[in-house]
Tab-separated table of C-alpha atoms in Angstrom:
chain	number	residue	atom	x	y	z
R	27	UNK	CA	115.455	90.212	89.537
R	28	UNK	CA	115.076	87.811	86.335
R	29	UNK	CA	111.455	87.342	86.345
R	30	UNK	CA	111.015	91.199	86.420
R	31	UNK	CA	113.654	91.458	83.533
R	32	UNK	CA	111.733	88.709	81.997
R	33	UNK	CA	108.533	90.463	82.018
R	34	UNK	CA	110.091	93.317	81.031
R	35	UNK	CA	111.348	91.819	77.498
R	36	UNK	CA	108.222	90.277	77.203
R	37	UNK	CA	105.815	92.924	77.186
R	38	UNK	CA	107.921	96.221	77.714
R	39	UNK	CA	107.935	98.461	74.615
R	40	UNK	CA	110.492	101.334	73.800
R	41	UNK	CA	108.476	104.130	72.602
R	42	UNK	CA	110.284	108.012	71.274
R	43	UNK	CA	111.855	109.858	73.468
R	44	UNK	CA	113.532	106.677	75.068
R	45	UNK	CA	110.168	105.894	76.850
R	46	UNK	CA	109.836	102.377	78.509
R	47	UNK	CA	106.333	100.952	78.404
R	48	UNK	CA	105.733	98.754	81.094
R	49	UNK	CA	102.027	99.624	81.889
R	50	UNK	CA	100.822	96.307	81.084
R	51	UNK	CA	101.923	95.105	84.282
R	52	UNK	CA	103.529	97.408	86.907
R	53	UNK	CA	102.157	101.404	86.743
R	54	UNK	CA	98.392	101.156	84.808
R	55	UNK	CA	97.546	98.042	84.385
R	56	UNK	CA	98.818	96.045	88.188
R	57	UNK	CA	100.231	92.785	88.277
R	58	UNK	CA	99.998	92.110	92.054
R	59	UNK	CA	101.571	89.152	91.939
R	60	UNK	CA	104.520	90.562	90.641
R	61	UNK	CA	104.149	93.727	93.505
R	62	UNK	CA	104.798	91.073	95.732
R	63	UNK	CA	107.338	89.237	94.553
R	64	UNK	CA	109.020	92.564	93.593
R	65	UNK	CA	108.051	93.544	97.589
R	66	UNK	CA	109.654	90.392	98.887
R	67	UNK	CA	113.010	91.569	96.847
R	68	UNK	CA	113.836	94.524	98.462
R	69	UNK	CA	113.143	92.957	102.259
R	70	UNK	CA	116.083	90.941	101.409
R	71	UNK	CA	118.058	94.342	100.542
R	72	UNK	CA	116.675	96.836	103.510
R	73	UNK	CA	116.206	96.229	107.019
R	74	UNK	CA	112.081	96.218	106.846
R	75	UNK	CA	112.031	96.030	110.891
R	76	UNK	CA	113.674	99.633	110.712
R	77	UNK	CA	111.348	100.944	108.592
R	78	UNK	CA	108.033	102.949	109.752
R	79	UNK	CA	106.210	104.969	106.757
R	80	UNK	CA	107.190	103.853	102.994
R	81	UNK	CA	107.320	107.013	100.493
R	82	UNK	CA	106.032	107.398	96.986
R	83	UNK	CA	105.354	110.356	94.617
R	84	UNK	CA	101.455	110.121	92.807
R	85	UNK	CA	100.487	108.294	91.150
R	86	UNK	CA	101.910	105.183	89.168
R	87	UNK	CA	104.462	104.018	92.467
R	88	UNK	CA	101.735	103.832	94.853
R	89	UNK	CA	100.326	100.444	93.714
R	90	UNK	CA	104.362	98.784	94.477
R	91	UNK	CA	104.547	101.226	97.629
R	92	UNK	CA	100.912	100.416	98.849
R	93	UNK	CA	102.052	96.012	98.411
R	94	UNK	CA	105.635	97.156	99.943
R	95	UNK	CA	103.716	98.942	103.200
R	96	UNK	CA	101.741	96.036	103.670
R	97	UNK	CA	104.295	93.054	103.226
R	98	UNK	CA	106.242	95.478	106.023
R	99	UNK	CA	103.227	95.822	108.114
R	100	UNK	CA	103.845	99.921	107.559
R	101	UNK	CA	101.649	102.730	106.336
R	102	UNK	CA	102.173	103.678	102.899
R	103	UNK	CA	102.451	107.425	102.154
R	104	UNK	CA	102.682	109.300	98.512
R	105	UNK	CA	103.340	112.687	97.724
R	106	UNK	CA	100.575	114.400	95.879
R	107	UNK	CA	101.275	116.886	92.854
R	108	UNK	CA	98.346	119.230	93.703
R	109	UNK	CA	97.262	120.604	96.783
R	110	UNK	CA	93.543	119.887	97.964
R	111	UNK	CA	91.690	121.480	100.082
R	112	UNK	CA	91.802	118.051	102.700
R	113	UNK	CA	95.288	119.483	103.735
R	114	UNK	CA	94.993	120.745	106.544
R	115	UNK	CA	98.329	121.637	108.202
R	116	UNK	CA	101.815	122.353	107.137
R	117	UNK	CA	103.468	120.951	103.733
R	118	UNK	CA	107.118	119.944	103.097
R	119	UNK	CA	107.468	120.198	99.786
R	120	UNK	CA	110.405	119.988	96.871
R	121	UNK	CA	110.134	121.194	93.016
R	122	UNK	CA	110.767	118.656	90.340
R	123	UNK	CA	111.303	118.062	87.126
R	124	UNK	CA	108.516	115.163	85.321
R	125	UNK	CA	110.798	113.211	82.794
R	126	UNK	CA	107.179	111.568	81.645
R	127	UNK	CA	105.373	114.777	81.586
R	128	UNK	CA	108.489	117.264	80.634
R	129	UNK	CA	107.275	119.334	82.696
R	130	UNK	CA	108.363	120.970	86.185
R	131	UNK	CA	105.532	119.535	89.525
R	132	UNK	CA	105.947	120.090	92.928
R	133	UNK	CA	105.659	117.311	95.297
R	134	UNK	CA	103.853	117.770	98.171
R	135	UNK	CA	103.470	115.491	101.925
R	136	UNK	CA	101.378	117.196	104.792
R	137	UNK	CA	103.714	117.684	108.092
R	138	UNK	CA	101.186	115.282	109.823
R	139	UNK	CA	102.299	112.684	108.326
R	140	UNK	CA	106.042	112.656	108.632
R	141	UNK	CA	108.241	113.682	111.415
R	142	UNK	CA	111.777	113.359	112.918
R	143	UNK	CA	110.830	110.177	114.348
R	144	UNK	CA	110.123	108.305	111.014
R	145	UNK	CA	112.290	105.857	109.702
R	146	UNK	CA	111.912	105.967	105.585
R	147	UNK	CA	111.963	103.730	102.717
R	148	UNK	CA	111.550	105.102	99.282
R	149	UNK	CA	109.881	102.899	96.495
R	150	UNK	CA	108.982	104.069	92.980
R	151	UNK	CA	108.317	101.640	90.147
R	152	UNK	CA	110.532	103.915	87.674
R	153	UNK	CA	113.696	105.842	87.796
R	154	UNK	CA	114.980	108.054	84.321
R	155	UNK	CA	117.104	110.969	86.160
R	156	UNK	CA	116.101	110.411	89.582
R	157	UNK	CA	114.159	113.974	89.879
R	158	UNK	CA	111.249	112.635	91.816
R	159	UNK	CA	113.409	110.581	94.034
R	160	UNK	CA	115.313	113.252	94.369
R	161	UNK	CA	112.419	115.052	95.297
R	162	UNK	CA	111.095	112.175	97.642
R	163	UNK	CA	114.701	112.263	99.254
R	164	UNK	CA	114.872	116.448	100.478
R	165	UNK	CA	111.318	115.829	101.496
R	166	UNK	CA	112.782	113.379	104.202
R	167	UNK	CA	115.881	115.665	105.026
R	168	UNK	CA	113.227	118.580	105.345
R	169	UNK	CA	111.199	116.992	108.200
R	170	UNK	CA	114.303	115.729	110.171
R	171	UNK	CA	113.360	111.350	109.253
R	172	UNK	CA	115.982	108.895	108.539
R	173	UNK	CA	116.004	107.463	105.172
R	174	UNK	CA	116.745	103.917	105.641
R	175	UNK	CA	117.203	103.422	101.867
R	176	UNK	CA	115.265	104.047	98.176
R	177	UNK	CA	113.938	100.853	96.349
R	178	UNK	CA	113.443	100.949	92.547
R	179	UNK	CA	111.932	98.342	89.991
R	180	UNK	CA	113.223	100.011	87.043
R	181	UNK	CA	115.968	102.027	86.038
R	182	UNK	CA	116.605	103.354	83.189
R	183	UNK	CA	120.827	102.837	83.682
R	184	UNK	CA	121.534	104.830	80.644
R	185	UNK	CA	119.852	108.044	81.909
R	186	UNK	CA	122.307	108.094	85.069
R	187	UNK	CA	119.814	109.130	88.038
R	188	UNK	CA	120.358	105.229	90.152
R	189	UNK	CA	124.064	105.929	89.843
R	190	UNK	CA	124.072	109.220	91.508
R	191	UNK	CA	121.842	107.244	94.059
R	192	UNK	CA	124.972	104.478	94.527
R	193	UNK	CA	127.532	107.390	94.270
R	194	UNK	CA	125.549	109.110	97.841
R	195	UNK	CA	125.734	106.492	99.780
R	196	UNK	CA	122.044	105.939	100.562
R	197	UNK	CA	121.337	102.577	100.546
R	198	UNK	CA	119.764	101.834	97.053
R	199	UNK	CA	118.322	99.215	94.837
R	200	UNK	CA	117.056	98.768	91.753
R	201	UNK	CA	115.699	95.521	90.383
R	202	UNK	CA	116.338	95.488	86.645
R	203	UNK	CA	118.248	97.966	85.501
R	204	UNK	CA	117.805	98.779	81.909
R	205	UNK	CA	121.073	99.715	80.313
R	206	UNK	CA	119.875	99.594	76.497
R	207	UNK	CA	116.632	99.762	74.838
R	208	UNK	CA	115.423	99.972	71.394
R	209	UNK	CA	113.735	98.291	68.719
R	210	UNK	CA	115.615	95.211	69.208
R	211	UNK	CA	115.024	94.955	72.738
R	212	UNK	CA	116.347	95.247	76.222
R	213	UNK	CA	120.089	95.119	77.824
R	214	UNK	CA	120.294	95.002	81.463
R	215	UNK	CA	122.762	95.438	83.449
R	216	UNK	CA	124.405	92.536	85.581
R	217	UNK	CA	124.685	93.085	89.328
């Protein structure tokens, strides 16, 4: 998606430890403009009518997933990283590792809210090694639903975690996929 890319050399900055900044306009500070654009790219690459419940892990993807759940007339649904006390029945929950935070979190989505009969669409606005998708993904398996696919804005290509993703066979995009970054910029990869 160019104008994505676009923004991305624009404003993105590489920070150490291979950290893409991007919070200017897609995970702190929103450009919904851009959410919906970026929304309106991935109904042309997954069958929205299919699609009941889109999935998220807390907290910078729910601002994309909340604009994707309502351009697909869906409910939006995110994984939290704590347990509160509103939870009420049972949890499915999956272990991950936090590339941002370095750090292991457990992701965690009540069993009222997802069933057998859900069809699901991932969306995150960041992929490094795909842990949280990952995550996201036996989440889905444990409560029986059919993932219809995983959308991504950004991928870090380099880092391998979308092209595990391709390799599976679950349907999967990512919009600009970032196959170089450093001082002197951005390479994406051509698709």
């Amino acid at each position: 998606m160019e104008l994505l890319q676009e923004r991305i050399r624009r404003e993105g900055r590489v920070l150490p430890g291979n950290i893409v900044k991007v919070d200017g306009f897609l995970n702190h500070r929103v450009d919904t403009r851009l959410l919906e654009d970026i929304a309106d790219e991935f109904a042309k690459y997954f069958d929205t009518s299919k699609i009941t419940v889109v999935l998220t892990a807390e907290a910078s993807g729910i601002a994309l997933a909340t604009i994707c759940a309502q351009k697909y007339g869906v409910p939006m649904l995110f994984a939290k990283k704590a347990k509160s006390d509103n939870i009420e029945s049972g949890l499915y929950q999956s272990e991950v590792f936090s590339y941002t935070y370095k750090k292991r979190v457990t992701l965690l989505v009540s069993q009222e809210w997802l069933n057998a009969d859900d069809h699901v669409l991932i969306i995150d606005d960041f992929m490094a090694n795909g842990f949280a998708v990952q995550g996201l993904v036996d989440i889905v398996n444990e409560a029986g639903a059919k993932l219809e696919g995983i959308g991504i804005a950004v991928e870090k290509g380099f880092q391998g975690g979308g092209d595990r993703f391709r390799a599976s066979g679950i349907p999967y995009k990512a919009l600009a996929v970032i196959e170089k970054a450093d001082e002197n910029g951005f390479v994406f990869r051509e698709e």
